[in-house]
Coordinates of C-alpha atoms in Angstrom, one line a residue:
M1 CA 23.4 -35.5 -29.3
P2 CA 20.9 -38.3 -29.4
P3 CA 17.3 -37.3 -30.2
R4 CA 16.0 -38.5 -26.9
H5 CA 18.6 -36.3 -25.1
R6 CA 17.7 -33.3 -27.2
A7 CA 14.0 -33.9 -26.3
G8 CA 14.8 -34.2 -22.6
L9 CA 16.9 -31.0 -22.7
S10 CA 14.0 -29.2 -24.5
M11 CA 11.6 -30.3 -21.8
V12 CA 13.9 -29.0 -19.0
R13 CA 14.2 -25.7 -20.8
Q14 CA 10.4 -25.5 -21.3
R15 CA 9.8 -26.2 -17.6
A16 CA 12.4 -23.6 -16.6
E17 CA 10.7 -21.0 -18.9
Q18 CA 7.3 -21.9 -17.4
Q19 CA 8.7 -21.4 -13.9
R20 CA 10.1 -18.0 -14.9
T21 CA 6.8 -17.0 -16.4
A22 CA 4.9 -18.0 -13.3
V23 CA 7.3 -16.1 -11.1
T24 CA 7.0 -13.0 -13.2
R25 CA 3.3 -13.2 -13.4
G26 CA 3.2 -13.6 -9.6
K27 CA 5.3 -10.5 -9.1
I28 CA 3.1 -8.5 -11.3
V29 CA -0.1 -9.6 -9.5
D30 CA 1.4 -8.9 -6.2
G31 CA 2.5 -5.5 -7.5
A32 CA -1.1 -4.9 -8.6
I33 CA -2.5 -5.7 -5.2
G34 CA -0.1 -3.2 -3.7
V35 CA -1.1 -0.5 -6.1
L36 CA -4.8 -1.1 -5.5
A37 CA -4.2 -0.8 -1.8
R38 CA -2.2 2.4 -2.0
Q39 CA -3.7 4.2 -5.0
G40 CA -7.1 2.6 -5.7
I41 CA -8.6 1.5 -9.0
A42 CA -7.8 4.8 -10.7
G43 CA -4.1 4.4 -9.9
L44 CA -3.9 0.9 -11.4
T45 CA -1.9 1.4 -14.6
H46 CA 0.6 -0.9 -16.3
R47 CA 3.4 1.5 -15.4
A48 CA 2.4 1.7 -11.7
V49 CA 2.1 -2.1 -11.5
A50 CA 5.4 -2.6 -13.2
Q51 CA 7.1 -0.2 -10.7
G52 CA 5.4 -1.9 -7.8
A53 CA 6.3 -5.3 -9.0
G54 CA 9.9 -4.5 -9.8
V55 CA 9.6 -5.7 -13.4
S56 CA 9.7 -3.9 -16.8
L57 CA 6.7 -2.2 -18.3
A58 CA 7.1 -4.5 -21.3
A59 CA 6.8 -7.6 -19.1
T60 CA 3.6 -6.3 -17.5
T61 CA 2.0 -5.5 -20.8
Y62 CA 3.1 -8.8 -22.3
H63 CA 1.5 -10.9 -19.5
F64 CA -1.6 -8.7 -19.0
A65 CA -2.9 -6.9 -22.0
T66 CA -5.5 -4.8 -20.3
K67 CA -6.3 -3.3 -16.9
A68 CA -9.2 -5.6 -16.7
D69 CA -6.9 -8.6 -17.1
I70 CA -4.8 -7.3 -14.2
L71 CA -7.8 -6.8 -12.0
E72 CA -9.1 -10.3 -12.7
A73 CA -5.8 -11.9 -11.8
A74 CA -5.5 -9.8 -8.6
S75 CA -9.0 -10.7 -7.5
Q76 CA -8.3 -14.4 -8.2
R77 CA -5.0 -14.3 -6.2
L78 CA -6.8 -12.7 -3.2
L79 CA -9.7 -15.2 -3.3
D80 CA -7.3 -18.2 -3.7
G81 CA -5.2 -17.0 -0.8
Y82 CA -8.2 -16.4 1.4
L83 CA -9.8 -19.8 0.7
A84 CA -6.4 -21.6 1.2
A85 CA -6.0 -19.9 4.6
F86 CA -9.5 -20.9 5.7
D87 CA -8.9 -24.4 4.5
R88 CA -5.8 -24.6 6.8
L89 CA -7.8 -23.0 9.6
E90 CA -10.6 -25.6 9.2
A91 CA -8.0 -28.4 9.3
R92 CA -6.5 -27.0 12.5
I93 CA -9.9 -26.7 14.2
G94 CA -10.7 -30.3 13.2
A95 CA -7.4 -31.4 14.7
G96 CA -8.0 -29.5 17.9
G97 CA -5.2 -27.1 17.3
E98 CA -7.3 -23.8 17.5
T99 CA -8.3 -23.6 21.2
A100 CA -8.6 -19.8 21.0
L101 CA -11.5 -20.1 18.6
V102 CA -14.5 -21.2 20.5
T103 CA -17.4 -19.4 18.9
P104 CA -18.1 -17.8 15.5
E105 CA -17.8 -14.4 17.2
D106 CA -14.1 -15.3 18.0
L107 CA -13.6 -15.9 14.3
V108 CA -15.2 -12.5 13.4
V109 CA -12.8 -10.8 15.8
R110 CA -9.7 -12.6 14.5
V111 CA -10.5 -12.2 10.8
A112 CA -11.3 -8.5 11.2
G113 CA -8.2 -7.9 13.3
N114 CA -6.1 -9.6 10.6
A115 CA -7.6 -7.5 7.9
L116 CA -6.8 -4.3 9.9
G117 CA -3.3 -5.5 10.7
R118 CA -1.0 -8.0 9.0
E119 CA -3.4 -8.4 6.0
R120 CA -4.1 -4.7 5.7
I121 CA -2.7 -4.4 2.1
R122 CA -4.6 -7.3 0.8
S123 CA -7.8 -6.2 2.6
L124 CA -7.6 -2.7 1.2
A125 CA -7.1 -4.1 -2.3
W126 CA -10.1 -6.3 -1.8
C127 CA -12.2 -3.3 -0.7
E128 CA -11.2 -1.5 -3.9
I129 CA -12.1 -4.5 -6.1
I130 CA -15.4 -5.1 -4.4
L131 CA -16.4 -1.4 -4.9
H132 CA -15.3 -1.6 -8.5
C133 CA -17.7 -4.5 -8.9
A134 CA -20.4 -2.2 -7.7
R135 CA -19.6 0.3 -10.4
D136 CA -19.1 -2.2 -13.3
P137 CA -22.0 -4.4 -14.3
A138 CA -19.5 -7.0 -15.5
G139 CA -18.0 -7.1 -12.1
R140 CA -21.2 -8.3 -10.5
A141 CA -20.5 -11.9 -11.4
V142 CA -17.0 -11.5 -9.8
A143 CA -18.6 -10.3 -6.6
Q144 CA -21.2 -13.0 -6.6
G145 CA -18.4 -15.6 -7.0
W146 CA -16.5 -14.1 -4.1
Y147 CA -19.5 -14.1 -1.8
Q148 CA -20.6 -17.6 -2.8
A149 CA -17.1 -18.9 -2.0
L150 CA -16.9 -17.0 1.3
D151 CA -20.4 -18.1 2.4
G152 CA -19.5 -21.7 1.8
I153 CA -16.2 -21.7 3.8
W154 CA -17.6 -19.6 6.6
A155 CA -20.6 -22.0 6.9
R156 CA -18.3 -25.0 7.2
I157 CA -16.1 -23.4 9.9
G158 CA -19.1 -21.9 11.7
A159 CA -20.7 -25.3 12.0
R160 CA -17.5 -26.7 13.5
L161 CA -17.5 -23.9 16.1
D162 CA -21.3 -24.0 16.7
P163 CA -23.2 -26.9 15.4
A164 CA -26.4 -24.8 15.6
A165 CA -25.0 -22.2 13.2
G166 CA -26.6 -22.1 9.8
P167 CA -25.9 -20.5 6.4
D168 CA -27.6 -17.2 7.5
D169 CA -25.3 -17.0 10.5
A170 CA -22.3 -17.5 8.2
R171 CA -23.5 -14.7 5.8
Q172 CA -24.1 -12.4 8.8
A173 CA -20.5 -13.1 10.1
I174 CA -19.0 -12.2 6.7
D175 CA -21.1 -9.0 6.4
L176 CA -20.0 -8.1 10.0
V177 CA -16.3 -8.5 9.2
V178 CA -16.7 -6.5 5.9
G179 CA -18.5 -3.7 7.8
L180 CA -16.0 -3.6 10.6
T181 CA -13.1 -3.3 8.1
F182 CA -14.8 -0.6 6.1
L183 CA -15.5 1.3 9.3
L184 CA -12.1 0.9 10.9
H185 CA -9.7 0.9 8.0
P186 CA -9.9 4.7 7.5
L187 CA -8.9 5.3 11.1
A188 CA -5.5 3.5 10.9
L189 CA -5.7 2.4 14.5
A190 CA -2.8 0.9 16.5
P191 CA -3.2 -2.9 16.6
E192 CA -3.9 -3.0 20.4
V193 CA -6.6 -0.3 20.0
A194 CA -8.3 -2.1 17.1
A195 CA -8.2 -5.3 19.0
A196 CA -9.9 -3.7 22.1
I197 CA -12.6 -2.2 19.9
L198 CA -13.2 -5.5 18.0
S199 CA -13.5 -7.4 21.3
G200 CA -16.0 -4.9 22.6
A201 CA -13.8 -3.8 25.5
R202 CA -13.3 -0.3 24.1
D203 CA -15.9 2.2 22.9
P204 CA -14.6 3.6 19.6
A205 CA -16.3 7.0 20.3
G206 CA -13.1 8.3 22.0
D207 CA -10.8 7.3 19.2
L208 CA -13.2 8.7 16.6
A209 CA -13.4 12.0 18.5
A210 CA -9.6 12.3 18.7
L211 CA -9.3 11.8 14.9
A212 CA -12.4 13.8 13.9
G213 CA -11.8 17.3 12.4
D214 CA -14.2 20.1 11.8
M215 CA -16.8 19.3 9.1
P216 CA -15.9 21.4 6.0
A217 CA -18.4 24.0 5.0
P218 CA -20.5 23.0 2.0
A219 CA -20.0 24.9 -1.2
A220 CA -22.3 27.9 -1.0
S221 CA -22.2 29.2 -4.6
A222 CA -24.0 27.6 -7.6
A223 CA -20.6 27.1 -9.3
G224 CA -19.2 25.5 -6.2
Q225 CA -22.2 23.1 -5.9
Q226 CA -21.6 22.2 -9.6
V227 CA -18.1 21.3 -8.8
I228 CA -19.2 19.1 -5.8
A229 CA -21.8 17.4 -8.0
A230 CA -19.1 16.6 -10.5
T231 CA -16.8 15.4 -7.8
I232 CA -19.4 13.0 -6.5
A233 CA -20.0 11.7 -10.0
V234 CA -16.2 10.9 -10.3
L235 CA -16.2 9.3 -6.9
I236 CA -19.0 7.0 -7.9
D237 CA -17.5 6.1 -11.3
D238 CA -13.8 6.0 -10.5
G239 CA -13.3 6.1 -6.7
A240 CA -11.6 8.8 -4.7
A241 CA -8.2 8.2 -6.4
G242 CA -9.9 9.3 -9.7
V243 CA -10.7 12.7 -8.3
T244 CA -8.4 15.4 -9.8
F245 CA -9.0 19.0 -10.7
R246 CA -8.9 17.9 -14.3
S247 CA -11.3 15.0 -14.0
V248 CA -13.8 17.1 -12.1
A249 CA -13.5 20.1 -14.5
E250 CA -14.2 17.8 -17.4
R251 CA -17.2 16.3 -15.7
A252 CA -18.5 19.7 -14.7
G253 CA -17.9 21.3 -18.1
L254 CA -15.5 23.8 -16.7
S255 CA -12.0 25.0 -17.5
R256 CA -9.2 22.9 -15.9
S257 CA -8.6 25.7 -13.4
G258 CA -12.3 26.0 -12.5
P259 CA -12.4 23.7 -9.5
A260 CA -9.3 25.3 -8.0
H261 CA -11.1 28.6 -7.8
H262 CA -13.5 27.0 -5.2
F263 CA -11.2 24.5 -3.4
A264 CA -7.6 24.9 -2.4
S265 CA -6.7 21.2 -2.9
V266 CA -8.1 17.9 -4.2
A267 CA -8.2 16.6 -0.7
R268 CA -10.5 19.4 0.4
L269 CA -12.7 18.8 -2.6
V270 CA -13.1 15.1 -1.7
E271 CA -13.7 16.1 1.9
V272 CA -16.6 18.3 0.9
A273 CA -18.0 15.7 -1.5
Q274 CA -17.8 13.1 1.3
L275 CA -19.6 15.5 3.7
T276 CA -22.3 16.1 1.1
L277 CA -22.8 12.3 0.6
F278 CA -23.0 11.8 4.4
Q279 CA -25.4 14.7 4.9
N280 CA -27.7 13.3 2.1
A281 CA -27.8 9.9 3.8
K282 CA -28.4 11.4 7.2
A283 CA -31.3 13.5 5.8
R284 CA -32.8 10.4 4.2
Y285 CA -32.6 8.5 7.6
R286 CA -34.2 11.5 9.4
A287 CA -37.0 11.6 6.9
A288 CA -37.7 7.9 7.6
L289 CA -37.7 8.6 11.3
A290 CA -40.1 11.5 10.9
G291 CA -43.0 9.2 10.4
S292 CA -42.2 7.1 13.5
T293 CA -43.5 7.5 17.0
A294 CA -41.8 10.2 19.0
G295 CA -39.4 8.9 21.7
P296 CA -37.5 5.6 21.9
L297 CA -38.6 2.8 19.6
A298 CA -39.2 -0.7 20.8
A299 CA -37.2 -3.5 19.1
G300 CA -39.8 -4.5 16.6
P301 CA -40.5 -1.0 15.2
L302 CA -36.8 -0.2 15.2
L303 CA -36.0 -3.3 13.2
D304 CA -38.8 -2.5 10.8
L305 CA -37.5 1.0 10.3
T306 CA -33.9 0.0 9.9
A307 CA -34.7 -2.7 7.4
A308 CA -36.8 -0.3 5.4
V309 CA -34.0 2.3 5.3
F310 CA -31.5 -0.4 4.3
V311 CA -33.7 -1.6 1.4
R312 CA -34.1 2.0 0.2
E313 CA -30.4 2.6 0.4
A314 CA -29.6 -0.6 -1.5
L315 CA -32.2 -0.1 -4.3
E316 CA -32.6 3.7 -4.7
H317 CA -29.2 5.1 -3.7
A318 CA -26.8 2.4 -4.7
R319 CA -24.6 4.7 -6.8
E320 CA -24.4 7.4 -4.2
N321 CA -23.5 4.8 -1.5
T322 CA -20.7 3.4 -3.8
G323 CA -19.2 6.9 -3.9
H324 CA -19.6 7.3 -0.2
Y325 CA -17.8 4.2 0.8
S326 CA -15.1 4.8 -1.9
A327 CA -14.2 8.0 0.0
W328 CA -14.0 5.9 3.2
V329 CA -11.5 3.5 1.7
S330 CA -9.5 6.4 0.3
A331 CA -9.2 7.8 3.8
A332 CA -7.3 4.6 4.7
Q333 CA -4.8 5.5 1.9
T334 CA -4.8 9.3 2.4
P335 CA -4.4 10.6 6.0
A336 CA -5.7 14.1 5.1
L337 CA -9.1 12.6 4.5
R338 CA -9.3 10.8 7.9
P339 CA -10.7 13.7 10.0
V340 CA -13.9 14.2 7.9
V341 CA -14.5 10.4 7.7
A342 CA -13.9 10.0 11.4
A343 CA -16.3 12.9 12.1
A344 CA -19.0 11.2 10.0
E345 CA -18.5 7.9 11.6
L346 CA -18.6 9.4 15.1
D347 CA -21.9 11.1 14.2
Q348 CA -23.3 7.7 13.0
H349 CA -22.0 5.8 16.0
R350 CA -23.5 8.3 18.5
A351 CA -26.8 8.1 16.6
W352 CA -26.9 4.3 16.8
C353 CA -25.9 4.4 20.5
R354 CA -28.9 6.8 21.2
R355 CA -31.3 4.6 19.3
L356 CA -30.2 1.3 20.8
A357 CA -29.6 2.4 24.4
P358 CA -33.3 2.1 25.4
L359 CA -33.1 -1.5 24.4
G360 CA -30.2 -2.2 26.8
A361 CA -27.6 -2.2 24.1
G362 CA -24.2 -0.6 24.7
P363 CA -21.5 0.9 22.4
A364 CA -20.2 -2.5 21.4
T365 CA -23.6 -3.6 20.1
A366 CA -24.1 -0.3 18.4
L367 CA -20.8 -0.7 16.6
R368 CA -21.8 -4.1 15.4
F369 CA -25.2 -3.0 14.3
Q370 CA -23.7 -0.2 12.3
A371 CA -21.0 -2.5 10.9
L372 CA -23.7 -5.1 9.9
F373 CA -25.6 -2.4 8.0
V374 CA -22.5 -1.3 6.2
G375 CA -21.4 -4.9 5.4
M376 CA -24.7 -6.0 4.1
L377 CA -25.0 -2.8 2.0
I378 CA -21.5 -3.5 0.5
R379 CA -22.7 -7.0 -0.5
A380 CA -25.9 -5.6 -2.0
L381 CA -24.0 -2.9 -3.9
A382 CA -21.4 -5.3 -5.3
A383 CA -23.3 -8.6 -5.8
G384 CA -26.8 -7.3 -6.3
A385 CA -29.7 -6.6 -3.9
D386 CA -31.6 -9.8 -4.8
P387 CA -34.8 -10.7 -3.0
G388 CA -33.1 -13.4 -0.9
L389 CA -30.7 -10.9 0.5
L390 CA -33.4 -8.3 1.2
A391 CA -35.5 -10.9 3.0
R392 CA -32.6 -11.7 5.3
V393 CA -32.0 -8.1 6.3
R394 CA -34.5 -7.7 9.2
P395 CA -33.7 -11.2 10.7
A396 CA -30.0 -10.3 10.6
F397 CA -30.5 -7.1 12.5
A398 CA -32.7 -9.0 15.0
R399 CA -30.0 -11.5 15.6
C400 CA -27.4 -8.7 16.1
L401 CA -29.7 -7.3 18.8
G402 CA -30.5 -10.6 20.3
S403 CA -34.1 -9.9 19.7
P404 CA -36.7 -12.6 19.0
D405 CA -38.5 -10.3 16.5

């Protein structure tokens, strides 16, 4: 065979091998996204990813040496897909092909609805990754890159829908979507129910009440409280999927059977830990309210108080909030956890409704106010509570209320 033919054949074989490699890596990354959505960060092992991808364990370890490598590739795949979809959306808007999107609020409803519906797996995987960024100092740069890219594309599309919209409006829309998905993912609502809630046509209180179970009794004994403290520590560091009797026992310095003496199941253990985190946050908010004037607050004082509470939660209780929202995401994966999360959300929703009703705000505004708080807090936990973000908090809440303050 002439040399040039051998060289051409070698190039063909090389291209074919590159294509096979790309296909295999793509399968592995897609498998990792599925594992993240179903089992969380703690469940992300080479073996689990290989099973989810339908490839050999050897192939998975060959292409991705470490768990961190898999996470990085999964995060990049999600970001690339998200930005590509928004680039296509921007092109359709520019060509006049998106008549259903008239305002930035329409975009919020659509994106949140997609996250809860057809993009549920990818959205849950993103939730796991962004919470992992909050736990891992090295992940902060990843989260910052995510938010920088999202802020840019949302600002461009927002300006097409509303020329008066600025960068702060884009950031607020992103935080609102993130908050809505964190609030509604655990409920596993039917698509038509989620759509009605997102549009403001349906008060979520009824759906939350239907899902809510009895709040589990907190651990009364000192040993039981020790187990709960250890469970919260695992929630913070590894997420709800990392909570096992063994991991809690090791953290608490107990025998492996120790936690089982106090809690019948791991699910019950996570329920009580979630309740403890919720009650702690509720107590902090009540303490902040104790210094305010009795009775309904005007818009200005309410905004001041809410912003102050937010700053404290972001700066002083970041780790505890990471564990808190990890349990929420786990409830989307584990139906047994939904009743306690729904009960906590219902309590919060009713509290926001009571606070905002004197200002003329209804349940839809209360839900968005709550979602904005959650979404901005997730951004602060994952990407860092920098001074710029903290300075935008009160104005964002004011815009949500339609208040000039």
